[in-house]
């Protein structure tokens, strides 16, 4: 039995990717750890950290809790009793750290989350996870992106 | 688990790590594994030549990997494709589309000639254009290789 770490950020991409992860876990009898990383930087308005009040921090943490709770409910639909980890920090590092600690055989991430640039199909968190992962990384599925969501350079590349 | 797997192999070391992972994910008995190896041609003043100097050697290795999977009982299909001026990712994605693959398994590199770009450019592009999930295996991943399959394991065990 192995462990699969699934990143949850409340996005549709992560939701779809998680389903794949759940299916694999169910087929292989793997255990699942759901990870949500929250940080004030998620909002990214350039607000200095010291100016952010406690309520704002609490709201962010509560957002994380809700995302994680939803993800656990999603796992339950697949008959999986997932462990959950809510951590604060830089998402990619935290996801990789947890995968390392758990000796995970796979990390599952969506191809893009809630990054500021929605047109960037491949999220920066996903890219960073791929760079630093101690194990295999399953991304996707990409769903059915509208033409507007596809990177402009793809069409021109033969 | 997966019944149609596209395995992108370039004959280099990370690919050797990719095979045991593909085996892990393959639905026992019924899985079809399509191996795709893309020969990149650079066309210059001297005419066409392969982007990698040791292309023939890499191809021999991929053929051996395909045979090993086939001998292990997997319904293995080998596709050796040629592309001019780059674009292996498109070749891989197109094949995955054609056969309706469940997943594309690909190795990533520790580094590329492009400074600072850790992720293989083929893998990165694949993540953008593939219409099915992509499983990327980083070079630092060795667990599965130790578990089953692969020549290295046979020699060690």
CSV table of N, CA, C and O in Angstrom, one decimal, chain A residues 25-103:
chain,number,residue,atom,x,y,z
A,25,UNK,N,-6.3,5.5,-6.4
A,25,UNK,CA,-6.2,5.0,-5.0
A,25,UNK,C,-7.1,3.8,-4.7
A,25,UNK,O,-6.8,2.9,-4.1
A,26,UNK,N,-8.3,3.9,-5.3
A,26,UNK,CA,-9.3,2.9,-5.1
A,26,UNK,C,-8.9,1.6,-5.7
A,26,UNK,O,-8.9,0.5,-5.2
A,27,UNK,N,-8.3,1.7,-7.0
A,27,UNK,CA,-7.9,0.5,-7.7
A,27,UNK,C,-6.7,-0.1,-7.1
A,27,UNK,O,-6.5,-1.3,-7.1
A,28,UNK,N,-5.8,0.7,-6.5
A,28,UNK,CA,-4.5,0.2,-6.0
A,28,UNK,C,-4.6,0.0,-4.5
A,28,UNK,O,-3.6,-0.5,-3.9
A,29,UNK,N,-5.6,0.4,-3.9
A,29,UNK,CA,-5.7,0.3,-2.4
A,29,UNK,C,-4.7,1.3,-1.7
A,29,UNK,O,-4.3,1.0,-0.6
A,30,UNK,N,-4.4,2.4,-2.4
A,30,UNK,CA,-3.5,3.4,-1.8
A,30,UNK,C,-4.3,4.3,-0.8
A,30,UNK,O,-5.5,4.4,-0.9
A,31,UNK,N,-3.6,4.8,0.2
A,31,UNK,CA,-4.2,5.8,1.0
A,31,UNK,C,-4.0,7.2,0.4
A,31,UNK,O,-3.1,7.4,-0.3
A,32,UNK,N,-4.9,8.1,0.8
A,32,UNK,CA,-5.0,9.4,0.2
A,32,UNK,C,-4.8,10.5,1.3
A,32,UNK,O,-5.4,10.4,2.3
A,33,UNK,N,-3.9,11.4,1.0
A,33,UNK,CA,-3.7,12.6,1.8
A,33,UNK,C,-4.1,13.8,1.0
A,33,UNK,O,-3.5,14.0,-0.1
A,34,UNK,N,-5.1,14.5,1.4
A,34,UNK,CA,-5.5,15.7,0.8
A,34,UNK,C,-4.8,16.9,1.4
A,34,UNK,O,-4.8,17.0,2.6
A,35,UNK,N,-4.2,17.7,0.5
A,35,UNK,CA,-3.5,18.9,1.0
A,35,UNK,C,-4.0,20.2,0.5
A,35,UNK,O,-4.2,20.3,-0.7
A,36,UNK,N,-4.3,21.1,1.4
A,36,UNK,CA,-4.7,22.4,1.0
A,36,UNK,C,-3.7,23.4,1.6
A,36,UNK,O,-3.4,23.3,2.8
A,37,UNK,N,-3.1,24.3,0.8
A,37,UNK,CA,-2.2,25.2,1.3
A,37,UNK,C,-2.8,26.6,1.2
A,37,UNK,O,-3.3,27.0,0.1
A,38,UNK,N,-2.8,27.3,2.3
A,38,UNK,CA,-3.3,28.7,2.2
A,38,UNK,C,-2.3,29.7,2.6
A,38,UNK,O,-1.3,29.3,3.3
A,39,UNK,N,-2.4,30.8,2.1
A,39,UNK,CA,-1.5,31.9,2.4
A,39,UNK,C,-2.1,33.2,2.0
A,39,UNK,O,-2.9,33.2,1.0
A,40,UNK,N,-1.8,34.2,2.6
A,40,UNK,CA,-2.3,35.6,2.3
A,40,UNK,C,-1.9,35.9,0.9
A,40,UNK,O,-2.5,36.7,0.2
A,41,UNK,N,-0.8,35.4,0.4
A,41,UNK,CA,-0.3,35.7,-0.9
A,41,UNK,C,-1.2,35.3,-2.0
A,41,UNK,O,-1.1,35.7,-3.1
A,42,UNK,N,-2.1,34.4,-1.7
A,42,UNK,CA,-3.0,33.9,-2.7
A,42,UNK,C,-3.8,35.1,-3.3
A,42,UNK,O,-4.1,35.1,-4.5
A,43,UNK,N,-4.1,36.1,-2.5
A,43,UNK,CA,-4.9,37.2,-3.0
A,43,UNK,C,-4.0,38.1,-3.9
A,43,UNK,O,-4.4,38.6,-4.9
A,44,UNK,N,-2.7,38.2,-3.4
A,44,UNK,CA,-1.7,38.9,-4.3
A,44,UNK,C,-2.1,40.3,-4.8
A,44,UNK,O,-2.0,40.6,-5.9
A,45,UNK,N,-2.5,41.1,-3.9
A,45,UNK,CA,-2.8,42.5,-4.2
A,45,UNK,C,-1.6,43.4,-3.9
A,45,UNK,O,-1.7,44.6,-4.0
A,46,UNK,N,-0.6,42.8,-3.5
A,46,UNK,CA,0.6,43.6,-3.2
A,46,UNK,C,0.5,44.3,-1.9
A,46,UNK,O,1.1,45.3,-1.6
A,47,UNK,N,-0.4,43.9,-1.0
A,47,UNK,CA,-0.6,44.5,0.3
A,47,UNK,C,0.5,44.0,1.2
A,47,UNK,O,0.7,42.8,1.3
A,48,UNK,N,1.2,44.9,1.8
A,48,UNK,CA,2.2,44.5,2.8
A,48,UNK,C,1.6,43.6,3.9
A,48,UNK,O,0.5,43.9,4.4
A,49,UNK,N,2.4,42.6,4.2
A,49,UNK,CA,1.9,41.6,5.2
A,49,UNK,C,1.5,42.2,6.5
A,49,UNK,O,0.5,41.9,7.1
A,50,UNK,N,2.3,43.2,7.0
A,50,UNK,CA,1.9,43.8,8.3
A,50,UNK,C,0.6,44.6,8.3
A,50,UNK,O,0.1,44.9,9.3
A,51,UNK,N,0.1,44.9,7.1
A,51,UNK,CA,-1.1,45.7,7.0
A,51,UNK,C,-2.3,44.8,7.0
A,51,UNK,O,-3.5,45.2,6.9
A,52,UNK,N,-2.1,43.5,6.9
A,52,UNK,CA,-3.2,42.6,6.8
A,52,UNK,C,-3.7,42.2,8.2
A,52,UNK,O,-3.0,41.8,9.0
A,53,UNK,N,-5.0,42.5,8.4
A,53,UNK,CA,-5.5,42.2,9.7
A,53,UNK,C,-5.9,40.8,10.0
A,53,UNK,O,-5.9,40.0,9.0
A,54,UNK,N,-6.1,40.5,11.2
A,54,UNK,CA,-6.4,39.1,11.6
A,54,UNK,C,-7.6,38.5,10.9
A,54,UNK,O,-7.6,37.4,10.6
A,55,UNK,N,-8.6,39.4,10.7
A,55,UNK,CA,-9.8,38.8,10.1
A,55,UNK,C,-9.5,38.3,8.7
A,55,UNK,O,-10.1,37.3,8.3
A,56,UNK,N,-8.6,39.0,8.0
A,56,UNK,CA,-8.3,38.6,6.7
A,56,UNK,C,-7.6,37.2,6.7
A,56,UNK,O,-7.9,36.3,5.9
A,57,UNK,N,-6.7,37.1,7.6
A,57,UNK,CA,-5.9,35.8,7.8
A,57,UNK,C,-6.9,34.7,8.1
A,57,UNK,O,-6.9,33.6,7.6
A,58,UNK,N,-7.8,35.0,9.0
A,58,UNK,CA,-8.8,34.0,9.4
A,58,UNK,C,-9.7,33.6,8.2
A,58,UNK,O,-10.0,32.4,8.1
A,59,UNK,N,-10.0,34.6,7.4
A,59,UNK,CA,-10.9,34.3,6.3
A,59,UNK,C,-10.1,33.3,5.3
A,59,UNK,O,-10.7,32.4,4.8
A,60,UNK,N,-8.8,33.6,5.2
A,60,UNK,CA,-8.0,32.7,4.3
A,60,UNK,C,-8.0,31.3,4.8
A,60,UNK,O,-8.1,30.4,4.1
A,61,UNK,N,-7.7,31.2,6.1
A,61,UNK,CA,-7.6,29.9,6.7
A,61,UNK,C,-9.0,29.2,6.6
A,61,UNK,O,-9.0,28.0,6.3
A,62,UNK,N,-10.0,29.9,6.8
A,62,UNK,CA,-11.4,29.3,6.8
A,62,UNK,C,-11.7,28.8,5.3
A,62,UNK,O,-12.3,27.8,5.1
A,63,UNK,N,-11.2,29.6,4.4
A,63,UNK,CA,-11.3,29.2,3.0
A,63,UNK,C,-10.6,27.9,2.8
A,63,UNK,O,-11.2,26.9,2.2
A,64,UNK,N,-9.4,27.7,3.3
A,64,UNK,CA,-8.7,26.5,3.3
A,64,UNK,C,-9.4,25.3,3.9
A,64,UNK,O,-9.5,24.2,3.3
A,65,UNK,N,-10.0,25.6,5.1
A,65,UNK,CA,-10.7,24.5,5.8
A,65,UNK,C,-11.9,24.1,4.9
A,65,UNK,O,-12.2,22.9,4.9
A,66,UNK,N,-12.6,25.0,4.3
A,66,UNK,CA,-13.8,24.7,3.5
A,66,UNK,C,-13.4,23.8,2.3
A,66,UNK,O,-14.0,22.8,2.0
A,67,UNK,N,-12.3,24.3,1.6
A,67,UNK,CA,-11.8,23.6,0.4
A,67,UNK,C,-11.5,22.1,0.8
A,67,UNK,O,-11.8,21.2,0.1
A,68,UNK,N,-10.8,22.0,1.9
A,68,UNK,CA,-10.3,20.7,2.4
A,68,UNK,C,-11.5,19.8,2.8
A,68,UNK,O,-11.5,18.6,2.4
A,69,UNK,N,-12.5,20.4,3.4
A,69,UNK,CA,-13.7,19.7,3.8
A,69,UNK,C,-14.5,19.2,2.6
A,69,UNK,O,-14.9,18.0,2.5
A,70,UNK,N,-14.6,20.0,1.6
A,70,UNK,CA,-15.3,19.7,0.4
A,70,UNK,C,-14.5,18.5,-0.3
A,70,UNK,O,-15.1,17.6,-0.8
A,71,UNK,N,-13.2,18.6,-0.3
A,71,UNK,CA,-12.4,17.6,-1.0
A,71,UNK,C,-12.5,16.3,-0.3
A,71,UNK,O,-12.6,15.2,-0.9
A,72,UNK,N,-12.6,16.3,1.0
A,72,UNK,CA,-12.7,15.1,1.8
A,72,UNK,C,-14.1,14.4,1.5
A,72,UNK,O,-14.2,13.2,1.4
A,73,UNK,N,-15.1,15.3,1.3
A,73,UNK,CA,-16.4,14.8,1.0
A,73,UNK,C,-16.4,14.2,-0.4
A,73,UNK,O,-17.1,13.2,-0.6
A,74,UNK,N,-15.7,14.8,-1.3
A,74,UNK,CA,-15.5,14.3,-2.6
A,74,UNK,C,-14.8,12.9,-2.6
A,74,UNK,O,-15.3,12.0,-3.3
A,75,UNK,N,-13.8,12.8,-1.8
A,75,UNK,CA,-13.1,11.5,-1.6
A,75,UNK,C,-14.1,10.4,-1.1
A,75,UNK,O,-14.1,9.3,-1.5
A,76,UNK,N,-14.9,10.8,-0.2
A,76,UNK,CA,-15.9,9.9,0.4
A,76,UNK,C,-16.8,9.3,-0.6
A,76,UNK,O,-17.3,8.2,-0.5
A,77,UNK,N,-17.1,10.1,-1.6
A,77,UNK,CA,-18.0,9.6,-2.7
A,77,UNK,C,-17.4,8.5,-3.4
A,77,UNK,O,-18.0,7.7,-4.1
A,78,UNK,N,-16.0,8.4,-3.3
A,78,UNK,CA,-15.3,7.3,-4.0
A,78,UNK,C,-15.0,6.2,-3.0
A,78,UNK,O,-14.2,5.3,-3.2
A,79,UNK,N,-15.6,6.3,-1.8
A,79,UNK,CA,-15.4,5.3,-0.8
A,79,UNK,C,-14.0,5.4,-0.1
A,79,UNK,O,-13.5,4.5,0.4
A,80,UNK,N,-13.4,6.6,-0.2
A,80,UNK,CA,-12.1,6.8,0.3
A,80,UNK,C,-12.1,7.7,1.6
A,80,UNK,O,-12.7,8.8,1.5
A,81,UNK,N,-11.6,7.2,2.6
A,81,UNK,CA,-11.5,8.0,3.8
A,81,UNK,C,-10.1,8.7,3.8
A,81,UNK,O,-9.1,8.1,4.2
A,82,UNK,N,-10.1,9.9,3.3
A,82,UNK,CA,-8.8,10.6,3.1
A,82,UNK,C,-8.4,11.3,4.4
A,82,UNK,O,-9.2,11.8,5.1
A,83,UNK,N,-7.1,11.4,4.5
A,83,UNK,CA,-6.5,12.2,5.6
A,83,UNK,C,-6.4,13.6,5.0
A,83,UNK,O,-6.3,13.8,3.8
A,84,UNK,N,-6.5,14.6,5.9
A,84,UNK,CA,-6.4,16.0,5.4
A,84,UNK,C,-5.3,16.7,6.1
A,84,UNK,O,-5.0,16.5,7.2
A,85,UNK,N,-4.6,17.6,5.3
A,85,UNK,CA,-3.6,18.4,5.9
A,85,UNK,C,-3.8,19.9,5.4
A,85,UNK,O,-3.8,20.1,4.2
A,86,UNK,N,-4.1,20.8,6.3
A,86,UNK,CA,-4.2,22.2,6.0
A,86,UNK,C,-2.9,22.9,6.5
A,86,UNK,O,-2.6,22.8,7.6
A,87,UNK,N,-2.2,23.4,5.5
A,87,UNK,CA,-0.9,24.0,5.9
A,87,UNK,C,-0.8,25.4,5.3
A,87,UNK,O,-1.5,25.7,4.3
A,88,UNK,N,0.0,26.2,5.9
A,88,UNK,CA,0.2,27.6,5.4
A,88,UNK,C,1.6,27.7,4.9
A,88,UNK,O,2.5,27.2,5.4
A,89,UNK,N,1.7,28.3,3.7
A,89,UNK,CA,3.0,28.5,3.1
A,89,UNK,C,2.9,28.6,1.6
A,89,UNK,O,1.9,28.9,1.1
A,90,UNK,N,4.0,28.4,1.0
A,90,UNK,CA,4.1,28.4,-0.5
A,90,UNK,C,3.6,27.0,-1.0
A,90,UNK,O,4.1,26.0,-0.6
A,91,UNK,N,2.5,27.0,-1.8
A,91,UNK,CA,1.8,25.8,-2.1
A,91,UNK,C,2.7,24.7,-2.6
A,91,UNK,O,2.7,23.5,-2.1
A,92,UNK,N,3.6,24.9,-3.6
A,92,UNK,CA,4.3,23.9,-4.3
A,92,UNK,C,5.3,23.2,-3.3
A,92,UNK,O,5.4,22.0,-3.2
A,93,UNK,N,6.0,24.1,-2.5
A,93,UNK,CA,7.0,23.5,-1.5
A,93,UNK,C,6.3,22.7,-0.5
A,93,UNK,O,6.8,21.6,-0.1
A,94,UNK,N,5.1,23.1,0.0
A,94,UNK,CA,4.4,22.4,1.0
A,94,UNK,C,3.9,21.1,0.5
A,94,UNK,O,4.0,20.0,1.2
A,95,UNK,N,3.4,21.1,-0.7
A,95,UNK,CA,2.9,19.8,-1.3
A,95,UNK,C,4.0,18.8,-1.5
A,95,UNK,O,3.9,17.7,-1.1
A,96,UNK,N,5.1,19.3,-2.0
A,96,UNK,CA,6.3,18.4,-2.1
A,96,UNK,C,6.8,17.9,-0.8
A,96,UNK,O,7.3,16.8,-0.7
A,97,UNK,N,6.8,18.8,0.2
A,97,UNK,CA,7.4,18.4,1.5
A,97,UNK,C,6.5,17.3,2.1
A,97,UNK,O,7.0,16.3,2.6
A,98,UNK,N,5.2,17.5,2.0
A,98,UNK,CA,4.3,16.4,2.5
A,98,UNK,C,4.5,15.1,1.8
A,98,UNK,O,4.5,14.1,2.4
A,99,UNK,N,4.6,15.2,0.5
A,99,UNK,CA,4.8,14.0,-0.3
A,99,UNK,C,6.1,13.3,0.1
A,99,UNK,O,6.1,12.1,0.2
A,100,UNK,N,7.1,14.1,0.3
A,100,UNK,CA,8.4,13.5,0.8
A,100,UNK,C,8.3,12.9,2.1
A,100,UNK,O,8.7,11.7,2.3
A,101,UNK,N,7.6,13.6,3.1
A,101,UNK,CA,7.5,13.0,4.4
A,101,UNK,C,6.7,11.7,4.4
A,101,UNK,O,7.0,10.8,5.2
A,102,UNK,N,5.7,11.7,3.6
A,102,UNK,CA,4.8,10.5,3.5
A,102,UNK,C,5.4,9.4,2.7
A,102,UNK,O,4.7,8.3,2.6
A,103,UNK,N,6.5,9.7,2.0
A,103,UNK,CA,7.0,8.7,1.0
A,103,UNK,C,6.0,8.4,0.0
A,103,UNK,O,5.8,7.3,-0.5
